[in-house]
Amino acid sequence: MPIKQALQISRDAELDLVEVSPNADPPVCRVMDFGKFIYERAKKEREAKKSQTKIEVKEIRLRPKTNEAHRGFKVDDARRWLLQGHKVRVTIKFRGREMDYPEIALEDLKEIAQSLADVSVIEQVPMMEGRTMLVVLVPAKGGAKKKEKGEQAEVKEEAKA
């Protein structure tokens, strides 16, 4: 229909004439309340933003000389974070001549990854970045759920006995 007629229809309805597809032949327009349309679109975007999950990357910092007990506390923290669904970056920082023995740090990282293998998967293998060696662990798919189901099964078995 002609533009003048479309404008008249939109004025009579007290709405806006909005061009939907300008590249089409002929161009496609729609009669609507444009302010309401913008408001509803913004509202949908806010709702979508709320439902997004943000994955945090938690970090554990160690040294090659970190003793077993202290490392145990850090590994427990990492386990808790992985069960909460966060990524964990384990970093071993070298000082001075410690750089000459990267195999010590590599062994530590492998032990940590092995101890967390039930709740995590290695996303980034151990690698050197300057004076640090790091590994990134991500939560295993269903790792926490499997553990909870296993605990529930044990409780049921104990209840039967």
PDB file of C-alpha atoms in Angstrom:
ATOM      1  CA  MET A   1       0.000   0.000   0.000  1.00  0.00           C
ATOM      2  CA  PRO A   2       1.203   3.551  -0.438  1.00  0.00           C
ATOM      3  CA  ILE A   3       3.204   5.218   2.337  1.00  0.00           C
ATOM      4  CA  LYS A   4       0.588   7.939   2.896  1.00  0.00           C
ATOM      5  CA  GLN A   5      -2.116   5.339   3.478  1.00  0.00           C
ATOM      6  CA  ALA A   6       0.111   3.363   5.908  1.00  0.00           C
ATOM      7  CA  LEU A   7       0.916   6.553   7.835  1.00  0.00           C
ATOM      8  CA  GLN A   8      -2.789   7.412   8.027  1.00  0.00           C
ATOM      9  CA  ILE A   9      -3.608   3.936   9.409  1.00  0.00           C
ATOM     10  CA  SER A  10      -0.895   4.267  12.074  1.00  0.00           C
ATOM     11  CA  ARG A  11      -2.097   7.764  13.077  1.00  0.00           C
ATOM     12  CA  ASP A  12      -5.685   6.555  13.360  1.00  0.00           C
ATOM     13  CA  ALA A  13      -4.570   3.708  15.646  1.00  0.00           C
ATOM     14  CA  GLU A  14      -2.280   6.123  17.575  1.00  0.00           C
ATOM     15  CA  LEU A  15       0.672   3.778  16.952  1.00  0.00           C
ATOM     16  CA  ASP A  16       3.990   4.019  15.106  1.00  0.00           C
ATOM     17  CA  LEU A  17       4.811   2.880  11.583  1.00  0.00           C
ATOM     18  CA  VAL A  18       8.052   0.888  11.903  1.00  0.00           C
ATOM     19  CA  GLU A  19      10.109  -0.302   8.958  1.00  0.00           C
ATOM     20  CA  VAL A  20      10.872  -3.980   9.621  1.00  0.00           C
ATOM     21  CA  SER A  21      12.742  -5.023   6.476  1.00  0.00           C
ATOM     22  CA  PRO A  22      14.097  -2.099   4.454  1.00  0.00           C
ATOM     23  CA  ASN A  23      15.965  -4.285   1.938  1.00  0.00           C
ATOM     24  CA  ALA A  24      12.884  -6.196   0.784  1.00  0.00           C
ATOM     25  CA  ASP A  25      11.119  -5.194  -2.396  1.00  0.00           C
ATOM     26  CA  PRO A  26       8.717  -3.573  -1.508  1.00  0.00           C
ATOM     27  CA  PRO A  27       9.951  -2.560   2.006  1.00  0.00           C
ATOM     28  CA  VAL A  28       8.049  -4.206   4.870  1.00  0.00           C
ATOM     29  CA  CYS A  29       6.571  -2.000   7.613  1.00  0.00           C
ATOM     30  CA  ARG A  30       4.552  -2.718  10.718  1.00  0.00           C
ATOM     31  CA  VAL A  31       2.114  -0.690  12.803  1.00  0.00           C
ATOM     32  CA  MET A  32       3.086  -1.029  16.481  1.00  0.00           C
ATOM     33  CA  ASP A  33       3.807   0.831  19.705  1.00  0.00           C
ATOM     34  CA  PHE A  34       7.560   1.252  19.280  1.00  0.00           C
ATOM     35  CA  GLY A  35       8.197   2.431  22.867  1.00  0.00           C
ATOM     36  CA  LYS A  36       6.512  -0.683  24.239  1.00  0.00           C
ATOM     37  CA  PHE A  37       8.511  -2.861  21.834  1.00  0.00           C
ATOM     38  CA  ILE A  38      11.833  -1.349  22.990  1.00  0.00           C
ATOM     39  CA  TYR A  39      10.836  -1.733  26.662  1.00  0.00           C
ATOM     40  CA  GLU A  40       9.885  -5.419  26.254  1.00  0.00           C
ATOM     41  CA  ARG A  41      13.095  -6.179  24.336  1.00  0.00           C
ATOM     42  CA  ALA A  42      15.208  -4.583  27.100  1.00  0.00           C
ATOM     43  CA  LYS A  43      13.260  -6.533  29.716  1.00  0.00           C
ATOM     44  CA  LYS A  44      13.964  -9.828  27.905  1.00  0.00           C
ATOM     45  CA  GLU A  45      17.677  -8.974  27.683  1.00  0.00           C
ATOM     46  CA  ARG A  46      17.805  -8.285  31.448  1.00  0.00           C
ATOM     47  CA  GLU A  47      16.109 -11.621  32.186  1.00  0.00           C
ATOM     48  CA  ALA A  48      18.545 -13.447  29.891  1.00  0.00           C
ATOM     49  CA  LYS A  49      21.460 -11.769  31.655  1.00  0.00           C
ATOM     50  CA  LYS A  50      20.155 -12.894  35.061  1.00  0.00           C
ATOM     51  CA  SER A  51      19.919 -16.506  33.966  1.00  0.00           C
ATOM     52  CA  GLN A  52      23.513 -16.610  32.693  1.00  0.00           C
ATOM     53  CA  THR A  53      26.002 -18.445  34.853  1.00  0.00           C
ATOM     54  CA  LYS A  54      29.350 -16.809  35.382  1.00  0.00           C
ATOM     55  CA  ILE A  55      32.194 -19.255  35.765  1.00  0.00           C
ATOM     56  CA  GLU A  56      34.834 -17.913  38.087  1.00  0.00           C
ATOM     57  CA  VAL A  57      38.458 -18.992  37.897  1.00  0.00           C
ATOM     58  CA  LYS A  58      39.830 -19.538  41.391  1.00  0.00           C
ATOM     59  CA  GLU A  59      43.569 -19.793  41.888  1.00  0.00           C
ATOM     60  CA  ILE A  60      45.850 -21.737  44.187  1.00  0.00           C
ATOM     61  CA  ARG A  61      49.405 -20.428  44.419  1.00  0.00           C
ATOM     62  CA  LEU A  62      52.192 -22.697  45.579  1.00  0.00           C
ATOM     63  CA  ARG A  63      55.991 -22.893  45.533  1.00  0.00           C
ATOM     64  CA  PRO A  64      58.133 -25.927  44.712  1.00  0.00           C
ATOM     65  CA  LYS A  65      59.113 -26.129  48.396  1.00  0.00           C
ATOM     66  CA  THR A  66      55.526 -26.028  49.718  1.00  0.00           C
ATOM     67  CA  ASN A  67      55.170 -28.816  52.266  1.00  0.00           C
ATOM     68  CA  GLU A  68      52.626 -31.619  52.037  1.00  0.00           C
ATOM     69  CA  ALA A  69      50.361 -30.376  54.855  1.00  0.00           C
ATOM     70  CA  HIS A  70      50.027 -26.853  53.473  1.00  0.00           C
ATOM     71  CA  ARG A  71      49.379 -28.220  49.987  1.00  0.00           C
ATOM     72  CA  GLY A  72      46.640 -30.425  51.482  1.00  0.00           C
ATOM     73  CA  PHE A  73      44.739 -27.357  52.711  1.00  0.00           C
ATOM     74  CA  LYS A  74      44.988 -25.770  49.283  1.00  0.00           C
ATOM     75  CA  VAL A  75      43.797 -28.963  47.566  1.00  0.00           C
ATOM     76  CA  ASP A  76      40.800 -29.097  49.920  1.00  0.00           C
ATOM     77  CA  ASP A  77      39.912 -25.520  48.925  1.00  0.00           C
ATOM     78  CA  ALA A  78      40.241 -26.472  45.260  1.00  0.00           C
ATOM     79  CA  ARG A  79      37.961 -29.476  45.774  1.00  0.00           C
ATOM     80  CA  ARG A  80      35.318 -27.248  47.387  1.00  0.00           C
ATOM     81  CA  TRP A  81      35.520 -24.749  44.512  1.00  0.00           C
ATOM     82  CA  LEU A  82      35.287 -27.472  41.878  1.00  0.00           C
ATOM     83  CA  LEU A  83      32.198 -28.897  43.574  1.00  0.00           C
ATOM     84  CA  GLN A  84      30.685 -25.399  43.469  1.00  0.00           C
ATOM     85  CA  GLY A  85      31.301 -25.350  39.699  1.00  0.00           C
ATOM     86  CA  HIS A  86      34.294 -22.975  39.486  1.00  0.00           C
ATOM     87  CA  LYS A  87      37.435 -23.494  37.444  1.00  0.00           C
ATOM     88  CA  VAL A  88      40.670 -23.788  39.411  1.00  0.00           C
ATOM     89  CA  ARG A  89      44.093 -22.632  38.249  1.00  0.00           C
ATOM     90  CA  VAL A  90      46.965 -24.220  40.187  1.00  0.00           C
ATOM     91  CA  THR A  91      50.099 -22.086  39.909  1.00  0.00           C
ATOM     92  CA  ILE A  92      53.586 -22.907  41.114  1.00  0.00           C
ATOM     93  CA  LYS A  93      55.869 -19.882  41.209  1.00  0.00           C
ATOM     94  CA  PHE A  94      59.640 -20.283  40.959  1.00  0.00           C
ATOM     95  CA  ARG A  95      62.255 -18.081  42.606  1.00  0.00           C
ATOM     96  CA  GLY A  96      65.959 -17.941  41.906  1.00  0.00           C
ATOM     97  CA  ARG A  97      67.547 -21.317  41.235  1.00  0.00           C
ATOM     98  CA  GLU A  98      64.268 -23.170  41.620  1.00  0.00           C
ATOM     99  CA  MET A  99      63.897 -22.563  37.860  1.00  0.00           C
ATOM    100  CA  ASP A 100      66.569 -25.222  37.281  1.00  0.00           C
ATOM    101  CA  TYR A 101      64.250 -27.959  38.595  1.00  0.00           C
ATOM    102  CA  PRO A 102      60.885 -27.663  36.847  1.00  0.00           C
ATOM    103  CA  GLU A 103      60.333 -31.425  37.200  1.00  0.00           C
ATOM    104  CA  ILE A 104      59.652 -30.922  40.936  1.00  0.00           C
ATOM    105  CA  ALA A 105      56.791 -28.528  40.152  1.00  0.00           C
ATOM    106  CA  LEU A 106      55.541 -30.764  37.340  1.00  0.00           C
ATOM    107  CA  GLU A 107      55.366 -33.685  39.747  1.00  0.00           C
ATOM    108  CA  ASP A 108      53.480 -31.552  42.303  1.00  0.00           C
ATOM    109  CA  LEU A 109      50.961 -30.439  39.684  1.00  0.00           C
ATOM    110  CA  LYS A 110      50.401 -34.022  38.545  1.00  0.00           C
ATOM    111  CA  GLU A 111      49.838 -35.137  42.157  1.00  0.00           C
ATOM    112  CA  ILE A 112      47.331 -32.341  42.723  1.00  0.00           C
ATOM    113  CA  ALA A 113      45.493 -33.149  39.492  1.00  0.00           C
ATOM    114  CA  GLN A 114      45.471 -36.847  40.455  1.00  0.00           C
ATOM    115  CA  SER A 115      44.062 -36.117  43.915  1.00  0.00           C
ATOM    116  CA  LEU A 116      41.283 -33.993  42.353  1.00  0.00           C
ATOM    117  CA  ALA A 117      40.620 -36.416  39.467  1.00  0.00           C
ATOM    118  CA  ASP A 118      37.313 -37.575  41.003  1.00  0.00           C
ATOM    119  CA  VAL A 119      35.790 -34.062  40.768  1.00  0.00           C
ATOM    120  CA  SER A 120      37.767 -32.429  37.951  1.00  0.00           C
ATOM    121  CA  VAL A 121      39.194 -32.757  34.482  1.00  0.00           C
ATOM    122  CA  ILE A 122      42.406 -31.134  33.251  1.00  0.00           C
ATOM    123  CA  GLU A 123      41.503 -28.346  30.816  1.00  0.00           C
ATOM    124  CA  GLN A 124      45.025 -27.059  30.273  1.00  0.00           C
ATOM    125  CA  VAL A 125      47.975 -29.395  30.758  1.00  0.00           C
ATOM    126  CA  PRO A 126      50.901 -28.240  32.933  1.00  0.00           C
ATOM    127  CA  MET A 127      52.905 -25.577  31.111  1.00  0.00           C
ATOM    128  CA  MET A 128      55.530 -22.949  31.852  1.00  0.00           C
ATOM    129  CA  GLU A 129      54.775 -19.233  31.585  1.00  0.00           C
ATOM    130  CA  GLY A 130      57.862 -17.255  32.510  1.00  0.00           C
ATOM    131  CA  ARG A 131      58.677 -18.067  36.137  1.00  0.00           C
ATOM    132  CA  THR A 132      55.426 -19.927  36.786  1.00  0.00           C
ATOM    133  CA  MET A 133      54.102 -23.359  35.909  1.00  0.00           C
ATOM    134  CA  LEU A 134      50.349 -23.802  35.864  1.00  0.00           C
ATOM    135  CA  VAL A 135      47.529 -26.236  35.207  1.00  0.00           C
ATOM    136  CA  VAL A 136      43.822 -25.417  34.822  1.00  0.00           C
ATOM    137  CA  LEU A 137      41.202 -27.789  36.212  1.00  0.00           C
ATOM    138  CA  VAL A 138      37.482 -27.693  35.400  1.00  0.00           C
ATOM    139  CA  PRO A 139      34.628 -29.467  37.185  1.00  0.00           C
ATOM    140  CA  ALA A 140      33.948 -32.952  35.854  1.00  0.00           C
ATOM    141  CA  LYS A 141      30.564 -33.482  34.234  1.00  0.00           C
ATOM    142  CA  GLY A 142      28.424 -35.010  36.959  1.00  0.00           C
ATOM    143  CA  GLY A 143      31.422 -35.513  39.258  1.00  0.00           C
ATOM    144  CA  ALA A 144      29.718 -33.923  42.257  1.00  0.00           C
ATOM    145  CA  LYS A 145      26.434 -35.669  41.498  1.00  0.00           C
ATOM    146  CA  LYS A 146      28.121 -39.076  41.278  1.00  0.00           C
ATOM    147  CA  LYS A 147      29.775 -38.505  44.628  1.00  0.00           C
ATOM    148  CA  GLU A 148      26.471 -37.503  46.246  1.00  0.00           C
ATOM    149  CA  LYS A 149      24.698 -40.532  44.764  1.00  0.00           C
ATOM    150  CA  GLY A 150      27.503 -42.768  46.013  1.00  0.00           C
ATOM    151  CA  GLU A 151      27.176 -41.340  49.517  1.00  0.00           C
ATOM    152  CA  GLN A 152      23.397 -41.822  49.427  1.00  0.00           C
ATOM    153  CA  ALA A 153      23.843 -45.449  48.349  1.00  0.00           C
ATOM    154  CA  GLU A 154      26.266 -46.034  51.236  1.00  0.00           C
ATOM    155  CA  VAL A 155      23.797 -44.526  53.708  1.00  0.00           C
ATOM    156  CA  LYS A 156      21.004 -46.794  52.394  1.00  0.00           C
ATOM    157  CA  GLU A 157      23.245 -49.858  52.670  1.00  0.00           C
ATOM    158  CA  GLU A 158      24.154 -48.940  56.255  1.00  0.00           C
ATOM    159  CA  ALA A 159      20.480 -48.437  57.084  1.00  0.00           C
ATOM    160  CA  LYS A 160      19.663 -51.939  55.782  1.00  0.00           C
ATOM    161  CA  ALA A 161      22.439 -53.525  57.856  1.00  0.00           C
TER     162      ALA A 161
END
